Amino acid sequence: MSGFNFEGMDDLKKRTGRGGGNFKPSFNVPVRIHQVHVSNEKGATRGVDFLEGSLMAPAFGLEADAVVKVRIKDRGVPRDKDRTPMEIYDLQPGKKKGTGARMGTHGAIVAENAQLLDDGTIECGWVKVVEHEYKEKPAGEWMHVGHVSVGFLRINENDPTTARQDRFIHFPTAARVISGQGEAALASFRETVIGLLADRSEQAGGRPTVVVRLVNQRAIGTPGSVATATIWLGWDRDNKVSISPEATVDTWLANPDNGKWLNFIQNADAIASSDGVLEVWPSWHFNTGLKTAEREVKNKEAGKVHTAEQYAAPMINDAGEALFTEGGKRRTHYGLIAEGMHMVVVPENFTDWIANQTWTLESFPQKLFSIDDLPTENLSPEVKKVFEENAVKRVADKRAARNASRDNESSQEQEQEQGQDFGSEGAAPDPAAGQFRPRG
């Protein structure tokens, strides 16, 4: 038996989809508050007050839901009274910081630039409140923890206030293999994708998308061994409403450009018997809050780090080989995927959830995945190992490029390259970080 012929995957890849020492790594740790402990009921005691809570993601070798103690290190007396940063004291129920909402019970925070001390305490540089109170059903604000990405910052030169930036959360643990042959496989694909494109607004979901991926496991590690496409829930621009999942899938399948995908879907069982994997997983797309996008633009124009740079690295192909432009310049891959979290909000009188802020779990991610090589449980251990190696190589290439560019930079510019959003040492968080006006 010769097996299934995977010829044509490389063409699909081109055409489908949209448009050492004593160093201790720091994390941006999501924590659900259980109880706040303060030394003085009348005011904050910097570096002493602490909270008890549970981790919302694994960190420092601890599993999610592990109970931890968190404190903010003493940063000294604030130089600007109007920009006094959050303290543990401010996280008590009933307390309010600036123009933010009052704290309720069991809120959620991100402890930025956090490290694990010898006594087991997590000490962080800053705290960002992402949920002022726990609610079983998302309402107003929510935090998604998982595999997240931030896309290229698109700036309109004529009107920078209309800058846009795509943000996604992927759910690789929900990846499902397509099976069957002929019309049965097509029907299975259609039913599965329709279900994944269902409205998720009550779960603080963005615009539903589905990633379709074909992996030739026999040829993994060679160019053209992986192909992906993304199916977006359709949008009726005239009536400004979403197109139904059923119509979205039927339109995608009927598109002549997707003819090769149609063939692969109809041969799903033959692919599986040839050690191939045809799978789909859900992903949600979020627009970025206008204030957040404007802040990104200002940081970029000032030569400072902006969030998109956390999710970009020099481009490599399926074999891990560097890719260059015709002029010999190294290509850059934007919108890579890392473990992290999105704070999403829905403005009053609106229904769409918007990404207000994004963090990587590791302040300096050690793995950056693409859609092509995001591991799922449907893949063999050997394939997942290659995908992990690709993710590590991207970071190594990124570090090498950064170090090379710093040879002629000043120490001040080097400092600007560090930090994650508002996690930089010695820099107070932007007091307007949680405020924005929705797009029209």
C-alpha positions in Angstrom: 0.0 0.0 0.0 1.6 3.3 -1.1 -0.5 5.5 1.1 -2.2 8.8 0.5 -0.6 11.3 -1.8 0.0 14.6 0.1 1.0 16.5 -3.1 -0.3 20.0 -3.2 0.2 20.8 0.5 2.9 23.3 -0.2 0.6 25.2 -2.6 -2.1 25.3 0.0 0.4 26.8 2.4 1.0 29.7 0.0 -2.6 30.4 -0.8 -4.9 29.8 2.2 -5.8 31.7 5.3 -6.4 35.4 5.9 -4.9 38.1 4.2 22.7 31.7 32.5 24.2 32.7 35.9 22.0 33.8 38.7 19.3 34.9 36.3 15.8 34.0 37.5 13.0 34.1 34.8 10.1 36.4 35.7 6.5 35.7 34.9 3.2 37.5 34.5 1.1 35.4 36.8 -2.7 35.3 36.8 -4.0 34.8 40.3 -7.6 34.5 41.7 -7.7 36.4 45.0 -8.9 34.4 48.1 -7.9 36.8 50.9 -6.0 40.1 51.4 -3.7 40.6 54.4 -2.7 44.1 55.4 -0.5 45.3 58.3 -2.2 48.7 58.7 -5.9 49.2 58.1 -5.3 52.9 57.4 -2.9 52.5 54.6 -0.6 50.4 52.5 2.6 48.9 54.0 4.8 48.5 50.9 6.6 45.2 50.6 4.8 43.7 53.6 1.1 43.4 52.7 0.2 40.2 50.8 -2.6 38.3 49.4 -3.5 34.6 49.3 -4.9 33.3 46.0 -4.9 30.4 43.5 -2.9 30.3 40.3 -5.0 30.5 37.1 -2.2 29.0 35.1 0.9 26.8 35.9 3.9 28.9 36.9 7.2 28.3 38.7 6.7 24.5 38.6 3.3 24.9 40.3 0.1 23.6 38.8 -3.0 25.7 38.1 -5.2 26.1 41.3 -2.1 25.9 43.6 -2.6 28.3 46.6 0.1 30.9 46.7 1.1 34.0 48.6 1.7 37.2 46.5 3.2 40.5 47.5 4.4 43.6 45.7 8.0 44.5 46.3 8.7 47.8 48.0 9.3 50.3 45.1 9.9 53.2 47.5 7.8 56.4 47.8 6.0 57.2 44.5 7.6 60.2 42.8 4.3 61.3 41.3 1.3 61.3 43.6 -1.1 61.3 40.5 0.5 58.0 39.3 0.6 56.0 42.5 0.7 52.4 41.5 -1.5 49.7 42.8 -0.7 48.1 46.2 -2.0 45.0 47.9 -3.9 47.3 50.2 -6.0 48.5 47.2 -7.2 44.9 46.5 -9.4 44.7 49.6 -13.1 44.3 48.9 -14.7 47.7 48.8 -11.5 49.5 47.9 -11.2 51.6 44.7 -8.1 52.8 42.9 -8.4 55.9 40.7 -11.2 55.8 38.2 -11.5 52.0 38.4 -14.3 50.0 39.8 -14.5 48.9 43.5 -13.0 45.6 44.4 -15.4 42.8 45.1 -14.7 39.3 46.3 -12.4 36.8 44.6 -11.3 39.2 41.9 -8.5 38.3 39.5 -5.1 40.0 39.0 -2.0 39.6 36.9 1.1 39.8 39.0 3.6 41.4 36.6 7.4 40.7 36.6 6.9 38.1 39.3 9.5 35.8 40.7 9.4 33.0 43.2 11.3 33.7 46.4 13.2 31.1 48.5 10.4 31.1 51.1 7.8 30.3 48.4 6.3 33.8 48.2 5.7 35.2 44.7 7.0 38.8 44.6 6.0 41.0 41.7 6.8 44.5 40.4 3.2 45.5 39.6 -0.3 44.3 39.8 -3.1 44.7 37.2 -6.7 44.0 38.2 -8.4 42.2 35.3 -11.6 41.1 37.1 -12.7 43.2 40.1 -15.0 40.5 41.3 -15.6 36.8 40.4 -18.7 36.2 38.4 -19.7 32.7 37.2 -20.9 34.2 33.9 -18.7 36.8 32.3 -20.0 40.3 32.7 -18.1 43.5 31.7 -14.6 42.1 32.2 -12.9 38.7 31.9 -9.5 37.1 31.6 -8.8 34.4 29.1 -5.7 32.3 30.0 -4.2 30.0 27.3 -2.5 30.2 24.0 -2.8 33.8 22.8 -1.4 36.0 20.0 -1.2 39.6 19.1 -1.0 40.6 15.4 0.8 43.2 13.5 0.1 46.8 14.5 -1.6 48.4 11.5 -1.3 52.1 11.5 -3.2 54.5 9.2 -0.6 57.2 8.3 -3.4 59.6 7.7 -5.3 58.9 10.9 -3.2 57.1 13.6 -6.3 57.0 15.9 -7.7 54.2 13.7 -4.9 51.8 14.3 -6.0 48.2 14.5 -4.5 45.0 15.9 -5.8 41.5 15.8 -5.7 39.4 19.0 -6.6 35.7 19.2 -6.9 33.0 21.7 -6.5 29.4 20.4 -7.9 26.3 22.0 -5.6 23.5 20.8 -6.9 21.1 23.5 -10.2 21.2 21.7 -8.6 20.1 18.4 -10.7 17.4 16.7 -9.6 15.0 13.9 -11.7 14.9 10.8 -12.6 11.3 9.8 -14.5 9.5 7.2 -14.4 9.2 3.4 -16.2 11.0 0.6 -19.5 12.6 1.5 -19.4 11.2 5.0 -16.2 13.0 5.7 -17.5 16.2 4.2 -20.6 16.0 6.4 -18.5 15.4 9.5 -16.3 18.3 8.7 -19.3 20.6 8.0 -21.0 19.6 11.3 -17.9 20.0 13.3 -16.9 23.4 12.0 -20.5 24.7 12.3 -20.4 23.8 16.0 -17.1 25.6 16.5 -18.3 28.7 14.8 -21.3 29.1 17.1 -21.7 32.5 19.0 -19.6 32.6 22.2 -20.4 36.1 23.4 -21.8 34.7 26.7 -18.4 33.1 27.3 -16.6 36.4 26.7 -15.7 35.2 23.2 -14.7 37.2 20.2 -15.5 36.5 16.6 -15.4 32.7 16.1 -12.8 31.3 13.8 -11.7 27.7 13.0 -8.2 26.6 12.1 -8.0 23.8 9.6 -4.6 22.0 9.5 -3.2 19.1 7.5 0.0 17.5 8.9 2.0 15.0 6.9 3.7 13.3 9.8 5.8 11.1 7.6 7.5 14.2 6.2 7.6 16.3 9.3 10.6 18.6 9.5 10.7 19.2 5.7 9.2 22.1 3.8 5.6 21.7 2.8 4.8 19.1 5.5 2.1 21.3 7.1 -0.7 23.4 5.6 -3.3 25.5 7.4 -6.3 27.6 6.6 -8.5 29.8 8.8 -12.3 29.9 8.5 -13.8 33.1 9.8 -17.4 33.4 10.8 -18.9 35.4 7.9 -19.9 39.0 8.1 -22.7 40.8 6.2 -21.3 44.3 5.6 -24.5 45.7 4.3 -26.6 44.7 7.2 -23.8 44.7 9.7 -24.7 41.2 11.1 -22.9 37.9 11.3 -23.6 35.3 8.6 -24.7 32.0 10.0 -22.1 29.3 10.7 -23.9 27.1 8.2 -23.7 29.6 5.4 -20.1 30.4 6.3 -19.0 26.8 6.0 -20.9 26.2 2.7 -19.4 29.4 1.2 -15.9 28.3 2.2 -16.4 24.8 0.8 -17.8 26.2 -2.5 -14.9 28.6 -3.0 -12.8 27.2 -6.0 -9.7 28.4 -4.2 -10.4 25.8 -1.5 -10.8 22.9 -4.0 -7.6 21.1 -2.7 -8.9 21.4 0.8 -12.2 19.8 -0.3 -10.2 16.9 -1.8 -8.2 16.4 1.4 -11.4 16.5 3.5 -13.1 13.9 1.4 -10.0 11.6 1.8 -9.7 12.0 5.6 -9.5 8.3 6.4 -6.9 7.8 3.6 -4.9 10.6 5.2 -5.1 9.0 8.6 -4.0 5.6 7.3 -1.0 7.3 5.7 0.1 8.8 9.1 -1.4 12.1 8.3 -3.6 14.3 10.6 -6.4 16.5 9.3 -7.7 18.4 12.3 -9.6 21.5 13.3 -9.6 23.7 16.4 -11.5 26.8 17.5 -10.0 30.2 17.9 -11.6 33.5 18.9 -10.6 36.8 17.3 -10.8 40.1 19.3 -10.4 43.7 18.1 -8.1 45.7 20.3 -9.5 48.6 22.4 -8.9 51.9 20.8 -7.0 53.3 23.8 -4.9 50.2 23.9 -4.1 50.5 20.2 -3.2 54.2 20.6 -0.8 53.3 23.4 0.8 50.7 21.1 1.3 53.3 18.4 2.8 55.8 20.9 5.2 53.2 22.1 6.2 52.2 18.6 6.8 55.8 17.5 8.9 56.4 20.7 11.1 53.4 19.9 9.7 51.5 22.9 8.6 47.9 23.1 5.0 47.3 22.1 3.0 44.1 22.7 3.1 42.9 19.1 6.8 42.6 19.3 6.4 39.9 22.0 4.6 37.8 19.3 7.1 38.4 16.5 10.3 36.6 15.6 12.5 35.9 12.5 10.6 33.6 10.1 11.5 29.9 9.6 9.9 27.2 7.4 8.7 23.8 8.3 12.3 22.5 8.5 13.4 25.3 10.8 15.3 27.0 8.1 15.6 30.8 7.9 13.5 32.6 5.3 14.8 35.7 3.5 13.4 38.4 1.2 14.6 38.7 -2.4 16.9 41.4 -1.1 18.5 39.1 1.4 16.8 40.5 4.5 15.5 38.1 7.2 11.7 37.8 7.1 9.7 38.5 10.2 6.8 36.3 11.4 4.1 38.3 13.2 1.2 37.0 15.2 3.0 34.1 16.8 1.4 32.2 19.6 2.6 32.0 23.3 1.2 31.0 26.6 -0.4 34.0 28.1 -3.6 35.8 28.8 -6.0 38.5 27.4 -8.0 40.9 29.5 -11.2 41.4 27.6 -13.9 43.9 28.3 -17.3 44.7 26.8 -18.4 48.4 27.0 -21.7 49.4 28.4 -24.5 49.1 25.8 -22.3 47.0 23.5 -22.2 43.3 22.9 -18.8 42.7 21.4 -15.9 41.8 23.7 -12.7 43.7 23.1 -9.1 42.9 24.0 -7.9 45.6 26.4 -4.5 44.2 27.4 -2.4 41.1 26.7 0.5 39.5 28.6 2.7 36.5 27.9 2.9 34.1 30.8 6.7 34.2 30.7 7.9 37.9 30.6 10.4 36.8 28.0 8.7 33.8 26.2 11.0 30.8 25.6 8.6 29.3 23.0 6.8 31.0 20.1 4.5 28.9 18.0 2.9 29.5 14.7 -0.5 28.1 13.7 1.4 25.6 11.6 3.3 24.1 14.5 1.0 24.7 17.5 1.0 21.2 19.2 -2.2 19.3 19.7 -2.9 15.9 21.3 -3.7 14.5 17.9 -0.1 14.5 16.8 2.6 11.9 17.5 5.2 12.6 20.2 7.8 12.9 17.5 5.9 15.6 15.6 5.2 17.5 18.8 8.9 17.4 19.6 9.7 19.0 16.2 7.1 21.7 16.7 8.5 22.5 20.2 12.0 22.7 18.7 10.7 25.2 16.1 9.1 27.3 18.8 12.4 27.4 20.8 14.4 28.1 17.6 12.3 31.2 16.9 13.1 32.6 20.3 16.8 31.8 19.8 16.9 33.6 16.5 15.0 36.5 18.0 17.5 36.8 20.8 20.4 36.6 18.4 18.9 39.4 16.2 18.2 41.5 19.2 21.7 41.1 20.7 23.2 42.0 17.3 21.1 45.2 17.0 22.1 46.3 20.5 25.8 46.4 19.7 25.4 50.1 18.8 22.6 51.0 21.1 22.8 53.2 24.2 22.0 51.7 27.6 18.8 53.6 27.7 17.6 52.1 24.5 18.5 48.7 25.8 16.3 49.3 28.8 13.4 50.3 26.6 13.6 46.9 24.9 12.8 45.2 28.2 9.6 44.7 30.0 6.1 43.6 29.0 3.5 46.2 28.7 3.6 47.9 32.1 6.0 45.4 33.7 9.2 47.3 33.2 11.3 47.9 36.3 11.0 51.4 37.7 8.1 52.4 35.4 4.7 53.0 36.8 1.7 51.5 35.0 -0.3 53.7 32.8 -3.2 54.9 34.9 -5.5 54.9 31.8 -4.7 51.3 30.9 -8.2 50.1 31.6 -10.0 53.0 29.9 -10.9 53.3 26.2 -13.7 54.3 23.9 -15.1 51.6 21.7 -14.7 51.8 17.9 -17.7 53.0 15.9 
